[in-house]
mmCIF file of C-alpha atoms in Angstrom:
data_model
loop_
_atom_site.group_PDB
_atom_site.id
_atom_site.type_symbol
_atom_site.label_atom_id
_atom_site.label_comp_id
_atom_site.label_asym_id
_atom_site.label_seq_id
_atom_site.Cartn_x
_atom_site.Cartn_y
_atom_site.Cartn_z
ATOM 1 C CA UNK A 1 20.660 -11.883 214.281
ATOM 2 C CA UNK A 2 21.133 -12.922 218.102
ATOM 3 C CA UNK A 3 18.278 -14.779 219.529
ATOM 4 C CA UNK A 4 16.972 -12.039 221.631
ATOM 5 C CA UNK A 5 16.778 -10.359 217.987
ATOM 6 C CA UNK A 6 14.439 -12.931 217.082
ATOM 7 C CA UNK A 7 12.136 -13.124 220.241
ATOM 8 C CA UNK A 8 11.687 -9.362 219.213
ATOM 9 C CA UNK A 9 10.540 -10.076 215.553
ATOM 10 C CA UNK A 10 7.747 -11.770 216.768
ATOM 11 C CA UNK A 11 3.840 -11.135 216.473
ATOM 12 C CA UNK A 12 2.454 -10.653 220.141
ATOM 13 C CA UNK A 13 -0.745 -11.506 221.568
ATOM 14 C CA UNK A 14 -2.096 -13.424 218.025
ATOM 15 C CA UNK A 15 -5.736 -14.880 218.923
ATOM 16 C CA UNK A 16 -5.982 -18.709 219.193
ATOM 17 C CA UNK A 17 -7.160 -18.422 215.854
ATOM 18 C CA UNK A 18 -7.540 -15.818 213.203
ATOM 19 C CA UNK A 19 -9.839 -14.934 210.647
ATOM 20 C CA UNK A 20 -9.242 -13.905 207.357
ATOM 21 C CA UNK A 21 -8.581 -10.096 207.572
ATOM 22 C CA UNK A 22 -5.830 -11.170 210.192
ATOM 23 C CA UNK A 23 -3.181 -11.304 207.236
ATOM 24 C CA UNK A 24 -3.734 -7.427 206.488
ATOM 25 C CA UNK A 25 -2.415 -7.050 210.584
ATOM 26 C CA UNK A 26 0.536 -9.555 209.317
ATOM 27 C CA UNK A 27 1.732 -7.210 206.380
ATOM 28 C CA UNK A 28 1.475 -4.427 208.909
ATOM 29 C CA UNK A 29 3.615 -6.036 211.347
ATOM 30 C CA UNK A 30 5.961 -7.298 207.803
ATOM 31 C CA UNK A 31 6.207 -3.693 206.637
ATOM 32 C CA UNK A 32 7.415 -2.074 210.042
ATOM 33 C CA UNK A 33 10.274 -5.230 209.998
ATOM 34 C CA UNK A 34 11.897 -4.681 206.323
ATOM 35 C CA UNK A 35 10.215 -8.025 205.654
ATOM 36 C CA UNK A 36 10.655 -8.964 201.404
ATOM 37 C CA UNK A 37 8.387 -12.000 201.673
ATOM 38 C CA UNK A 38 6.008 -13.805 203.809
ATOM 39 C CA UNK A 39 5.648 -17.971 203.386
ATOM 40 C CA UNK A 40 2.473 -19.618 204.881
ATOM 41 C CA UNK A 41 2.627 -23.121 204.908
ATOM 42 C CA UNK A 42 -0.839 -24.902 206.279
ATOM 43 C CA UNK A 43 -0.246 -26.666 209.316
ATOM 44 C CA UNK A 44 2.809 -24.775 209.717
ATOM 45 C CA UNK A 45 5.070 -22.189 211.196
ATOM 46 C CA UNK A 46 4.511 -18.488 209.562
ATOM 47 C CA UNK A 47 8.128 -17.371 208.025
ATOM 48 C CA UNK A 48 9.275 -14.274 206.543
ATOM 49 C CA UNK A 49 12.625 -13.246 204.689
ATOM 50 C CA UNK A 50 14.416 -10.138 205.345
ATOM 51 C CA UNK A 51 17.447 -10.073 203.160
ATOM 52 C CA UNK A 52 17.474 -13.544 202.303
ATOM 53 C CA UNK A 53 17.250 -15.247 205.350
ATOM 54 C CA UNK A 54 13.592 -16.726 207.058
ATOM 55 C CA UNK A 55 12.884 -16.223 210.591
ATOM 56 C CA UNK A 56 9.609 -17.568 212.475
ATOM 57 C CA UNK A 57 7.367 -14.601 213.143
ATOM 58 C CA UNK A 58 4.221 -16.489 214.760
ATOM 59 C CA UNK A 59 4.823 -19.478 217.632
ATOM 60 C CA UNK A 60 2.223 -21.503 216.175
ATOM 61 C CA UNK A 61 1.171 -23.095 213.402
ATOM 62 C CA UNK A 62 -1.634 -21.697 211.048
ATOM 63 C CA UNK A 63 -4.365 -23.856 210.158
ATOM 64 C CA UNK A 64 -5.205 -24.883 206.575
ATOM 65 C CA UNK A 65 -8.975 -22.984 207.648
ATOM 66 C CA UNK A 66 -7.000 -19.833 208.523
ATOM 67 C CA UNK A 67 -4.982 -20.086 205.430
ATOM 68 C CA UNK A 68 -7.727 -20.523 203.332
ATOM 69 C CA UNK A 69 -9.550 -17.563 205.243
ATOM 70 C CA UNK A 70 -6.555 -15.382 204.199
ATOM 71 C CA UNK A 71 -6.934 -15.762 200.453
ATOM 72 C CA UNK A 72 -10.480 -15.777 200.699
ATOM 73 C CA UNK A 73 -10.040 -11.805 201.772
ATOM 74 C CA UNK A 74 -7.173 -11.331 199.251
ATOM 75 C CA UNK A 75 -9.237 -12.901 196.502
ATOM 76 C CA UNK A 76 -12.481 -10.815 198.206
ATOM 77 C CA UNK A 77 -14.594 -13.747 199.056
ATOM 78 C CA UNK A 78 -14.582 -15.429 195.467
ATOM 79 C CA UNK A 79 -14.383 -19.207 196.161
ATOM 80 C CA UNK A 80 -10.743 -19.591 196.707
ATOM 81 C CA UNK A 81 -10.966 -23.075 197.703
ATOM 82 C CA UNK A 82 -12.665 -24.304 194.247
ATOM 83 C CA UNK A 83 -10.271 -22.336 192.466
ATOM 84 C CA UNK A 84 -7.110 -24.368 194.259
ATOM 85 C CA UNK A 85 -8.586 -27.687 194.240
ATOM 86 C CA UNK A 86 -9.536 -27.512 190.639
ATOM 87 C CA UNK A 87 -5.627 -27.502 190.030
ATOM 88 C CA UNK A 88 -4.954 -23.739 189.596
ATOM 89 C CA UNK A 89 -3.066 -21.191 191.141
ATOM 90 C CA UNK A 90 -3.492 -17.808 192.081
ATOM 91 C CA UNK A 91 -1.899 -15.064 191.335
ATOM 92 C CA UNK A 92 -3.245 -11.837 192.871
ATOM 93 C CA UNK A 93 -1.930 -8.444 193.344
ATOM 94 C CA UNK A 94 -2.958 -7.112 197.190
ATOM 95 C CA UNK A 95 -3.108 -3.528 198.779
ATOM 96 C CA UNK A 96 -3.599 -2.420 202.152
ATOM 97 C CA UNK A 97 -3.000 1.221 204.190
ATOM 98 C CA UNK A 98 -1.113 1.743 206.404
ATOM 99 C CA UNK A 99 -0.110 4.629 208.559
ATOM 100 C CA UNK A 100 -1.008 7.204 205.797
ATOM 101 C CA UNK A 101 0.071 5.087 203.256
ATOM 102 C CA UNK A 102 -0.659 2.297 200.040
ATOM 103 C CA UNK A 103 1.182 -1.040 200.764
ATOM 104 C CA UNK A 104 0.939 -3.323 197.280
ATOM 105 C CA UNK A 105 1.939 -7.345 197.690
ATOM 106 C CA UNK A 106 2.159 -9.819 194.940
ATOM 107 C CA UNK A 107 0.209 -12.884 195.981
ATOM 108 C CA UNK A 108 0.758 -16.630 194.909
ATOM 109 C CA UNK A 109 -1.193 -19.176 196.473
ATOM 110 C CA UNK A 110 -0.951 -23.070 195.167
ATOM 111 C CA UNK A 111 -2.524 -26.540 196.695
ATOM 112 C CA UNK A 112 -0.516 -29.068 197.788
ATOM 113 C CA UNK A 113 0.259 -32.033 200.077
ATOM 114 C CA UNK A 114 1.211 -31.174 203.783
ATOM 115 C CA UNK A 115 1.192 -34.593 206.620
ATOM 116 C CA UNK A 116 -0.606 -36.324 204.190
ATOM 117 C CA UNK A 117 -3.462 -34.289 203.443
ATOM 118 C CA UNK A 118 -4.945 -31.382 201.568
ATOM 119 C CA UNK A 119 -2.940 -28.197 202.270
ATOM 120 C CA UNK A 120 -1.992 -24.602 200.951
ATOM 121 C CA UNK A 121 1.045 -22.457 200.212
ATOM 122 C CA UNK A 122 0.624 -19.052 199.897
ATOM 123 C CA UNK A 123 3.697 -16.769 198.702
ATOM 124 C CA UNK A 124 3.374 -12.698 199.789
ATOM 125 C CA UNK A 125 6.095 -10.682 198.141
ATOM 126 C CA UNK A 126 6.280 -6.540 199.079
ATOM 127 C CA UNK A 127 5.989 -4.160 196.525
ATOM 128 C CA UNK A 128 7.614 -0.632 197.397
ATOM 129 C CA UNK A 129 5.311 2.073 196.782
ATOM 130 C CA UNK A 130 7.406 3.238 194.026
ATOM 131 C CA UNK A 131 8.920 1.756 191.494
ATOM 132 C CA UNK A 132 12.810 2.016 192.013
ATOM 133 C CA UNK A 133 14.760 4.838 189.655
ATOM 134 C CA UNK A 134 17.579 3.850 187.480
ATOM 135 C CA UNK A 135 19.888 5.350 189.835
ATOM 136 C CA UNK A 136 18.606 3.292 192.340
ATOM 137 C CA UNK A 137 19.188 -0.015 191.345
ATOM 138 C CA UNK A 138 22.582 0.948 190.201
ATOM 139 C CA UNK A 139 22.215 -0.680 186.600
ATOM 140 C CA UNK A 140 25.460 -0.833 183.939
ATOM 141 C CA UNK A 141 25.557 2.337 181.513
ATOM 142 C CA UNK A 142 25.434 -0.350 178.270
ATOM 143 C CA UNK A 143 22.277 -1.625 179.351
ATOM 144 C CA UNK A 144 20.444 1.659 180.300
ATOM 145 C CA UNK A 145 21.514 3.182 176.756
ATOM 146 C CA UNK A 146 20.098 -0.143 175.256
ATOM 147 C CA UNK A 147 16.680 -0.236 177.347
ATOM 148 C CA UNK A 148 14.778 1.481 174.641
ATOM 149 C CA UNK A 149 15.638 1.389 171.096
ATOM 150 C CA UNK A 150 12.630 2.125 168.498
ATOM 151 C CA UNK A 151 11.697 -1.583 167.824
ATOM 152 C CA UNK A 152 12.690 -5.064 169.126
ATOM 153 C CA UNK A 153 12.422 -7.472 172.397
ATOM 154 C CA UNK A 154 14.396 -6.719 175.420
ATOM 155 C CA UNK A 155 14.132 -10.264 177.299
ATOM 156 C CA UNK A 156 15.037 -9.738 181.394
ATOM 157 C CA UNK A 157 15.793 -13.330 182.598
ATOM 158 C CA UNK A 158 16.467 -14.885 185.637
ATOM 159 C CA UNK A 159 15.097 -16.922 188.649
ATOM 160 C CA UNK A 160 11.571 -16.115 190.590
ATOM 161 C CA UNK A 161 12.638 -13.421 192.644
ATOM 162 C CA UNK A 162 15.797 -12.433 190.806
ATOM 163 C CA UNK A 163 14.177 -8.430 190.489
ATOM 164 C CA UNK A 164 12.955 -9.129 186.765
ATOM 165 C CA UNK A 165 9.744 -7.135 187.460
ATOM 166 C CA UNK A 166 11.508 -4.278 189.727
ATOM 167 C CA UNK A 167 14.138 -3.657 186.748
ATOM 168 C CA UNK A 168 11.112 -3.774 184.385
ATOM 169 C CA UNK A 169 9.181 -1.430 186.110
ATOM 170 C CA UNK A 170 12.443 1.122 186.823
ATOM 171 C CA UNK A 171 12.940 1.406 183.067
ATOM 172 C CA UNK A 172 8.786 2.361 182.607
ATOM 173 C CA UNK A 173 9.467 5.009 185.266
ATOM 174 C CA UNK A 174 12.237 6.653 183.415
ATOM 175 C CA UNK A 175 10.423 6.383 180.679
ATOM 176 C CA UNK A 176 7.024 8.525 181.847
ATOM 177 C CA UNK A 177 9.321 10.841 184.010
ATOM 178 C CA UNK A 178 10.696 11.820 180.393
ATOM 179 C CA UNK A 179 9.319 14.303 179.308
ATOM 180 C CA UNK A 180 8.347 15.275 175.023
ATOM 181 C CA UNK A 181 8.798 11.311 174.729
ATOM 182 C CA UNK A 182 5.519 10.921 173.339
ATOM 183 C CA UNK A 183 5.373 7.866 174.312
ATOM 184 C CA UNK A 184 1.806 5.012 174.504
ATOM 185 C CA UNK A 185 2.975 2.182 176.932
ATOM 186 C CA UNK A 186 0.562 -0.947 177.721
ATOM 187 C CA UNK A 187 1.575 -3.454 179.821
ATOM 188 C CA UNK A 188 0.124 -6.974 180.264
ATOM 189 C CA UNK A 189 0.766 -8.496 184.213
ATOM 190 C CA UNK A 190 -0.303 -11.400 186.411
ATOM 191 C CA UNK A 191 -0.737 -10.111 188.316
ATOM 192 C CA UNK A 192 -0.465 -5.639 188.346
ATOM 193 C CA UNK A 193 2.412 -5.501 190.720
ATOM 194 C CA UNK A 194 4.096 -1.394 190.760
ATOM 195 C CA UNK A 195 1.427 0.889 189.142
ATOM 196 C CA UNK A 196 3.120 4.609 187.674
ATOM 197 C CA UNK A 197 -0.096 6.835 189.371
ATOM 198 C CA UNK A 198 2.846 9.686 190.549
ATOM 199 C CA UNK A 199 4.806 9.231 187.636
ATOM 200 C CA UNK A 200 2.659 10.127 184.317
ATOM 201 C CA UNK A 201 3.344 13.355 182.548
ATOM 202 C CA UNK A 202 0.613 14.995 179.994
ATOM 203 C CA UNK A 203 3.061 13.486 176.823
ATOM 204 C CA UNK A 204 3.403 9.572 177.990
ATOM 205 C CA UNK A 205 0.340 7.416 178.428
ATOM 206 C CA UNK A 206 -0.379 4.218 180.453
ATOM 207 C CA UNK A 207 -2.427 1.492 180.312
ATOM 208 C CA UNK A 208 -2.017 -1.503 183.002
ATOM 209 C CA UNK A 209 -4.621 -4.608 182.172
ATOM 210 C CA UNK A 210 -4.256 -7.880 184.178
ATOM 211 C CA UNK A 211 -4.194 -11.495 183.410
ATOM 212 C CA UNK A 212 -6.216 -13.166 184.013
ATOM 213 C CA UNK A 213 -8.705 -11.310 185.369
ATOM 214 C CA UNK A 214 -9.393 -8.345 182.783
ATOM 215 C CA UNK A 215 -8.170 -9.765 179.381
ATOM 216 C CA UNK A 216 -7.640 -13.803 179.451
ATOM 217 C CA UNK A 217 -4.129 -14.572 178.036
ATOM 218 C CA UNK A 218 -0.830 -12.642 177.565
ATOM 219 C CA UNK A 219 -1.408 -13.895 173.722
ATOM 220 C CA UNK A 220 -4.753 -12.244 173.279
ATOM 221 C CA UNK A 221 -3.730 -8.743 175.730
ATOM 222 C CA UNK A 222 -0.649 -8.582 172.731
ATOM 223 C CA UNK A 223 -3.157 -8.966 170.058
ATOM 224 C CA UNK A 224 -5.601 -6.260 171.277
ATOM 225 C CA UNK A 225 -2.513 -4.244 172.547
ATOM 226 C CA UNK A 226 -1.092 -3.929 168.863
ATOM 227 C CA UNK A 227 -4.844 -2.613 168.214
ATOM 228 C CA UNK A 228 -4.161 0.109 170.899
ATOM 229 C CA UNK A 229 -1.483 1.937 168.966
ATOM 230 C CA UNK A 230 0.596 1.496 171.633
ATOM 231 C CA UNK A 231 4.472 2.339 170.779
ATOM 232 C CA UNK A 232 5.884 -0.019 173.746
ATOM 233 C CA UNK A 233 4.124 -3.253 174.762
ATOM 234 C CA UNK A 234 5.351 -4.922 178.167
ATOM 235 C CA UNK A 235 4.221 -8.673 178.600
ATOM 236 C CA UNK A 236 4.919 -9.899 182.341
ATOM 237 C CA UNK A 237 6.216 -13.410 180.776
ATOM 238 C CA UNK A 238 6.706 -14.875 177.607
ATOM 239 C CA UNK A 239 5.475 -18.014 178.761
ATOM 240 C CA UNK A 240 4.614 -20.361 175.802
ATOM 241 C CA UNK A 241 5.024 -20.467 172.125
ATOM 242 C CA UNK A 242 1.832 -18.133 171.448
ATOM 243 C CA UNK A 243 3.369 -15.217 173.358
ATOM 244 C CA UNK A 244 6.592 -15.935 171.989
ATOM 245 C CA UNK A 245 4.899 -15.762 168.446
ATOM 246 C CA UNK A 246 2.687 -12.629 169.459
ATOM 247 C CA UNK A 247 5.879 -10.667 171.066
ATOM 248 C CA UNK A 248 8.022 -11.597 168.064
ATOM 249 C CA UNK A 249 5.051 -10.381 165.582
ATOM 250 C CA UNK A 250 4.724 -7.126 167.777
ATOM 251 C CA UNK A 251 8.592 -6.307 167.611
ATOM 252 C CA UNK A 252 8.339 -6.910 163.609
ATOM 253 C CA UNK A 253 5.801 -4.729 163.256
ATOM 254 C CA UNK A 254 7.575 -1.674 164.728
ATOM 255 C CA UNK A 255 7.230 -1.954 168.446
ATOM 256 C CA UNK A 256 9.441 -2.175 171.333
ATOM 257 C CA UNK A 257 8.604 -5.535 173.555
ATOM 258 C CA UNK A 258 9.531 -5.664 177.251
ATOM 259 C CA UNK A 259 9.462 -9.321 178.814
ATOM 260 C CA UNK A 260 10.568 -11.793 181.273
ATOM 261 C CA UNK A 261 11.530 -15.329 180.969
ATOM 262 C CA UNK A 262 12.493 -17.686 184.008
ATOM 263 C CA UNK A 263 15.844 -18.516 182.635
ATOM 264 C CA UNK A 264 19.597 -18.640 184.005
ATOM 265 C CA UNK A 265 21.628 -17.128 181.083
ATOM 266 C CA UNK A 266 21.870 -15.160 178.217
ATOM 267 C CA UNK A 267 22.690 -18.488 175.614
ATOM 268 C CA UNK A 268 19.934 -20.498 177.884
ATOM 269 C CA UNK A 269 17.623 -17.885 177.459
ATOM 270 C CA UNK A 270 17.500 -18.234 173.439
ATOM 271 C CA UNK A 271 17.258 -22.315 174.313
ATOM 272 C CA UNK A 272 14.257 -21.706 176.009
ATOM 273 C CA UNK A 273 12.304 -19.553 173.487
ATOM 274 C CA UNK A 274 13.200 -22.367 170.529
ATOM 275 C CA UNK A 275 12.328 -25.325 172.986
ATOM 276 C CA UNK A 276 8.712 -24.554 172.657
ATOM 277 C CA UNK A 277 8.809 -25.020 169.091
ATOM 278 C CA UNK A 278 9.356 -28.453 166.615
ATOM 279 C CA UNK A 279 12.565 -29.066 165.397
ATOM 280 C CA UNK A 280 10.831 -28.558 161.738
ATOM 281 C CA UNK A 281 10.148 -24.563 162.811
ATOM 282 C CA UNK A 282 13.096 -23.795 164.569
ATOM 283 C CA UNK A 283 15.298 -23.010 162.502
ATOM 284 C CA UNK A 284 12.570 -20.299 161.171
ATOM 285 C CA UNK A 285 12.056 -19.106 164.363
ATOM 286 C CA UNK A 286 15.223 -18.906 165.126
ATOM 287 C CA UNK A 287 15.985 -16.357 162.268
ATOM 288 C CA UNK A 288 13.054 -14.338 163.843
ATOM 289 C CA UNK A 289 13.983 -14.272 167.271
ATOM 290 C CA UNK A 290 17.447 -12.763 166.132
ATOM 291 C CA UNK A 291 16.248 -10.364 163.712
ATOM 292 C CA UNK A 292 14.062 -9.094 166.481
ATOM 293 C CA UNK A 293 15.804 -9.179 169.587
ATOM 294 C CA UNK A 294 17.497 -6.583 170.858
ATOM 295 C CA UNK A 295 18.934 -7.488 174.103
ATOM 296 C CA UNK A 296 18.886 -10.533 176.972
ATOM 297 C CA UNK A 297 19.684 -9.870 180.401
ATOM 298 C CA UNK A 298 19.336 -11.925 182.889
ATOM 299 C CA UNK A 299 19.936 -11.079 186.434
ATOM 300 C CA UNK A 300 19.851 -12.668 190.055
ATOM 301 C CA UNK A 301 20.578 -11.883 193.203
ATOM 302 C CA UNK A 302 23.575 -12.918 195.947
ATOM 303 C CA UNK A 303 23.399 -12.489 199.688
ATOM 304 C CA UNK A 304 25.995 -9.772 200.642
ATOM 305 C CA UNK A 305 28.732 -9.968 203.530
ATOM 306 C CA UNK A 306 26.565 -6.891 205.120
ATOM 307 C CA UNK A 307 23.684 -8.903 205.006
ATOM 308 C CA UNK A 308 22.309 -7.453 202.370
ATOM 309 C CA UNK A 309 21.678 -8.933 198.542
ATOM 310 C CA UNK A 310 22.998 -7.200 195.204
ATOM 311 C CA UNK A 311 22.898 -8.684 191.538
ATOM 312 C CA UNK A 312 24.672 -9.942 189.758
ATOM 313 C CA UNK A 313 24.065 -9.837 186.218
ATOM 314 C CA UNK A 314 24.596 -11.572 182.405
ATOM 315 C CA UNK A 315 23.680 -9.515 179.135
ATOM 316 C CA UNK A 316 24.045 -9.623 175.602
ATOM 317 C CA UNK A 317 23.501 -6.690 173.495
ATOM 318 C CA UNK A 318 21.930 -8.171 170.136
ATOM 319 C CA UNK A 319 23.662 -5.353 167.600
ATOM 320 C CA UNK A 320 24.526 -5.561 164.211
ATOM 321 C CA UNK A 321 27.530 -7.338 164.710
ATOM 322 C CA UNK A 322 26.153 -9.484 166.764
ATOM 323 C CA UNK A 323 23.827 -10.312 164.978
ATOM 324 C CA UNK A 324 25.726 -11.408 161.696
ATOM 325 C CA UNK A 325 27.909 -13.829 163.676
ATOM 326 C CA UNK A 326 24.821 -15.786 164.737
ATOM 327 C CA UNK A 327 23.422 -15.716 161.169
ATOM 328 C CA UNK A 328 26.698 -17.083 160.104
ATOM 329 C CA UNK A 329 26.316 -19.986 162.883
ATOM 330 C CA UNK A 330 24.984 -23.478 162.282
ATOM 331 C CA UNK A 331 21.749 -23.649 164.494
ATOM 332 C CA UNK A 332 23.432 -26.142 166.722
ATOM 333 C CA UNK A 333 26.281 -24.148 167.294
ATOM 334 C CA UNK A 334 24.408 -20.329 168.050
ATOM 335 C CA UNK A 335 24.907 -21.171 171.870
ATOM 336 C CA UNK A 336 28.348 -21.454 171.648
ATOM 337 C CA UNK A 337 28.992 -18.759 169.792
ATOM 338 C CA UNK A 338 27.150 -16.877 172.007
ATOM 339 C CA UNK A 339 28.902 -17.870 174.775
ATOM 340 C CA UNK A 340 31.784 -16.902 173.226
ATOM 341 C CA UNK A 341 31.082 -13.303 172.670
ATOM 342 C CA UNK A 342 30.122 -13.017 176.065
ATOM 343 C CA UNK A 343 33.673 -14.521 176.861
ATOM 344 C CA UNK A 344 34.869 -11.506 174.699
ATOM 345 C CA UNK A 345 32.351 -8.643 176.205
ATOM 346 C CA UNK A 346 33.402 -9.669 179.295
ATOM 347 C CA UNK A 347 29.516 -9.309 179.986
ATOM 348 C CA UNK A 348 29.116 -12.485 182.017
ATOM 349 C CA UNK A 349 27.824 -13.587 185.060
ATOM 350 C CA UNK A 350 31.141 -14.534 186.466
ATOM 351 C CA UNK A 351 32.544 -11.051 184.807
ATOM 352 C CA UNK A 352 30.088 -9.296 187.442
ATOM 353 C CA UNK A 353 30.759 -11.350 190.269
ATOM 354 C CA UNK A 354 34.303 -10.590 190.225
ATOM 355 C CA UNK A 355 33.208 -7.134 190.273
ATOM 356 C CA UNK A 356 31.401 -7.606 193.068
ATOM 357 C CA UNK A 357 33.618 -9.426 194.831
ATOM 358 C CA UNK A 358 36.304 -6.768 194.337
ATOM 359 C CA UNK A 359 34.038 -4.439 195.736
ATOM 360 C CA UNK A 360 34.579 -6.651 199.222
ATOM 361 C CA UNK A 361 30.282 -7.209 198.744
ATOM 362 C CA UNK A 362 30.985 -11.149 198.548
ATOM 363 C CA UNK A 363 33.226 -13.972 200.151
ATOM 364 C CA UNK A 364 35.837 -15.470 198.028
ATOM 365 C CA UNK A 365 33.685 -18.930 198.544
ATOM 366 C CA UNK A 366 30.625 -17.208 196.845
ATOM 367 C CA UNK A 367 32.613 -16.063 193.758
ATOM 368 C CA UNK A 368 33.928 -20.328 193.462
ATOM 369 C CA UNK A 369 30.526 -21.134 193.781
ATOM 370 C CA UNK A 370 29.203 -18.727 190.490
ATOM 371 C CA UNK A 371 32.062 -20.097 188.748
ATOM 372 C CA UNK A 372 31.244 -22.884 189.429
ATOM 373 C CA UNK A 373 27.639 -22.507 188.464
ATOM 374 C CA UNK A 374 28.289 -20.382 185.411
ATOM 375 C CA UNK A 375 31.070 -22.440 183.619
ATOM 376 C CA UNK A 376 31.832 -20.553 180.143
#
């Protein structure tokens, strides 16, 4: 972007200071600009990303009043400021309209330290209107077919904004645009980010509840979910060792589990869900976690040469075969192995670089740097 390109993406004539409403005008300017995310820094310049790269949008710095007067309105006037200081974060899905239409933004807003005293970061990420179709996000045939078997966990992986949720919420759309699927889906979220209002058909049902603010935990929303009949159970992250345990319990008992973990790899991924548990249970566990899951994927995304991003993806389809080789593996040796069929499956993260870079969609330096990243 030249720099004339960047005097244009600019917010004219903002008031010497703004109150709290002001950030709904700032989404409005974000949506007419492509704009993925918006970072507000206390005390600091107003930045945006479009397509992985941050340009300045305001010439002045916002003040830690105005920042807290913008959550205050996203949070509707509860006492936002108590809330931070008391050493938690919010989460908070956020909705405006504009020009004839509903504008959703996932909202994270943390305390922290900026010149040496109190300060705020808030995090605004866009939510398209619509969940994406399958066709959109361009997703490998082996995966689709394995998105939803009867039973079992399908983990997606990967880094904060790596398109977890968007791939998540592109296999519920398939699923309710399906029709004689017959089909009761509840999802647990923190928060609610794509909701499926166009998308239900009189033989799927939907239920979206939010955590924190309508059921407490992701642990309890799985316990009263299984209560639901539900047939699929989505929980927004499998954060701790009592999701874990409540996921794993829910895919024994005869449902399918969707859920995210922050990881960077399939074999990582299965690290992760044992580290949470004493070396005295994991062995245990980790019999249960392969007898229930069904696949990992994890995914992230790379800046294009056209300025764009696509992913780039790692996934392990847990089958039968699969399955038996890990049984057959010492406990201390299940990564490797893993590793090793991925080798085999060609179902890497450096296996879809290459393809990618083949495609002429990355440098030659990007694909090093992957490889370099994703030794195995």
């Amino acid at each position: 972007m030249s720099e004339e390109d960047k005097n244009i993406l600019k917010i004219k004539n903002i008031p010497p200071v703004t109150i709290g409403s002001y950030i709904d005008k700032i989404l409005e300017f974000c949506i007419d600009n492509d704009v993925s995310d918006v970072h507000i820094l206390s005390d600091g310049k107003l930045k945006v990303d479009i397509q992985g790269r941050f340009y300045v949008i305001i010439d002045r710095t916002i003040s830690y009043n105005e920042a807290i007067g913008y959550m205050s309105h996203i949070y509707e006037g509860k006492t936002v400021e108590t809330r931070l200081n008391s050493g938690n974060a919010i989460d908070k899905a956020h909705q405006i309209k504009y020009k004839g239409s509903k504008y959703r933004f996932r909202v994270n807003a943390v305390a922290c330290q900026v010149k040496g005293k109190a300060g705020l970061q808030i995090t605004i990420r866009t939510i398209s209107e619509f969940p994406p179709s399958k066709k959109d996000l361009n997703v490998e045939d082996e995966i689709w077919d394995n998105f939803m078997p009867e039973q079992g966990i399908v983990f997606v992986t990967g880094p904060t904004g790596s398109g977890k949720s968007t791939l998540l919420a592109a296999c519920i759309r398939e699923i309710l645009m399906t029709e004689n699927l017959n089909k009761k889906i509840v999802t647990l979220e923190a928060p609610i980010e794509y909701v499926y209002d166009a998308f239900e058909n009189d033989t799927s049902i939907i239920t979206q509840t939010e955590v924190p603010t309508q059921i407490k935990s992701f642990k309890l929303g799985v316990e009263a979910a299984l209560r639901r009949a539900p047939d699929i159970i989505l929980v927004g992250e499998s954060r701790d060792k009592e999701t874990i345990d409540a996921a794993i319990t829910a895919a024994q008992t005869g449902h399918l589990v969707y859920t995210t973990l922050h990881t960077n790899g399939v074999a990582a991924s299965l690290r992760r869900l044992l580290s949470v548990y004493s070396p005295e249970e994991r062995d245990e566990k980790m019999a249960a976690l392969l007898d229930s899951t069904h696949m990992i994927i994890t995914q992230r995304l790379e800046k294009t040469l056209d300025g764009r991003r696509a992913p780039i993806k790692e996934y392990l389809v847990f089958d039968k075969d699969v399955k038996e080789k890990l049984y057959e593996a010492e406990s201390s040796k299940v990564s490797y192995e893993i590793i090793k069929i991925l080798r085999e499956k060609k179902t890497r993260m450096i296996d879809s670089a290459e393809k990618i870079f083949k495609d002429g969609k990355i440098s030659e330096e990007q694909l090093i740097k992957i490889k370099t990243s994703f030794k195995g």
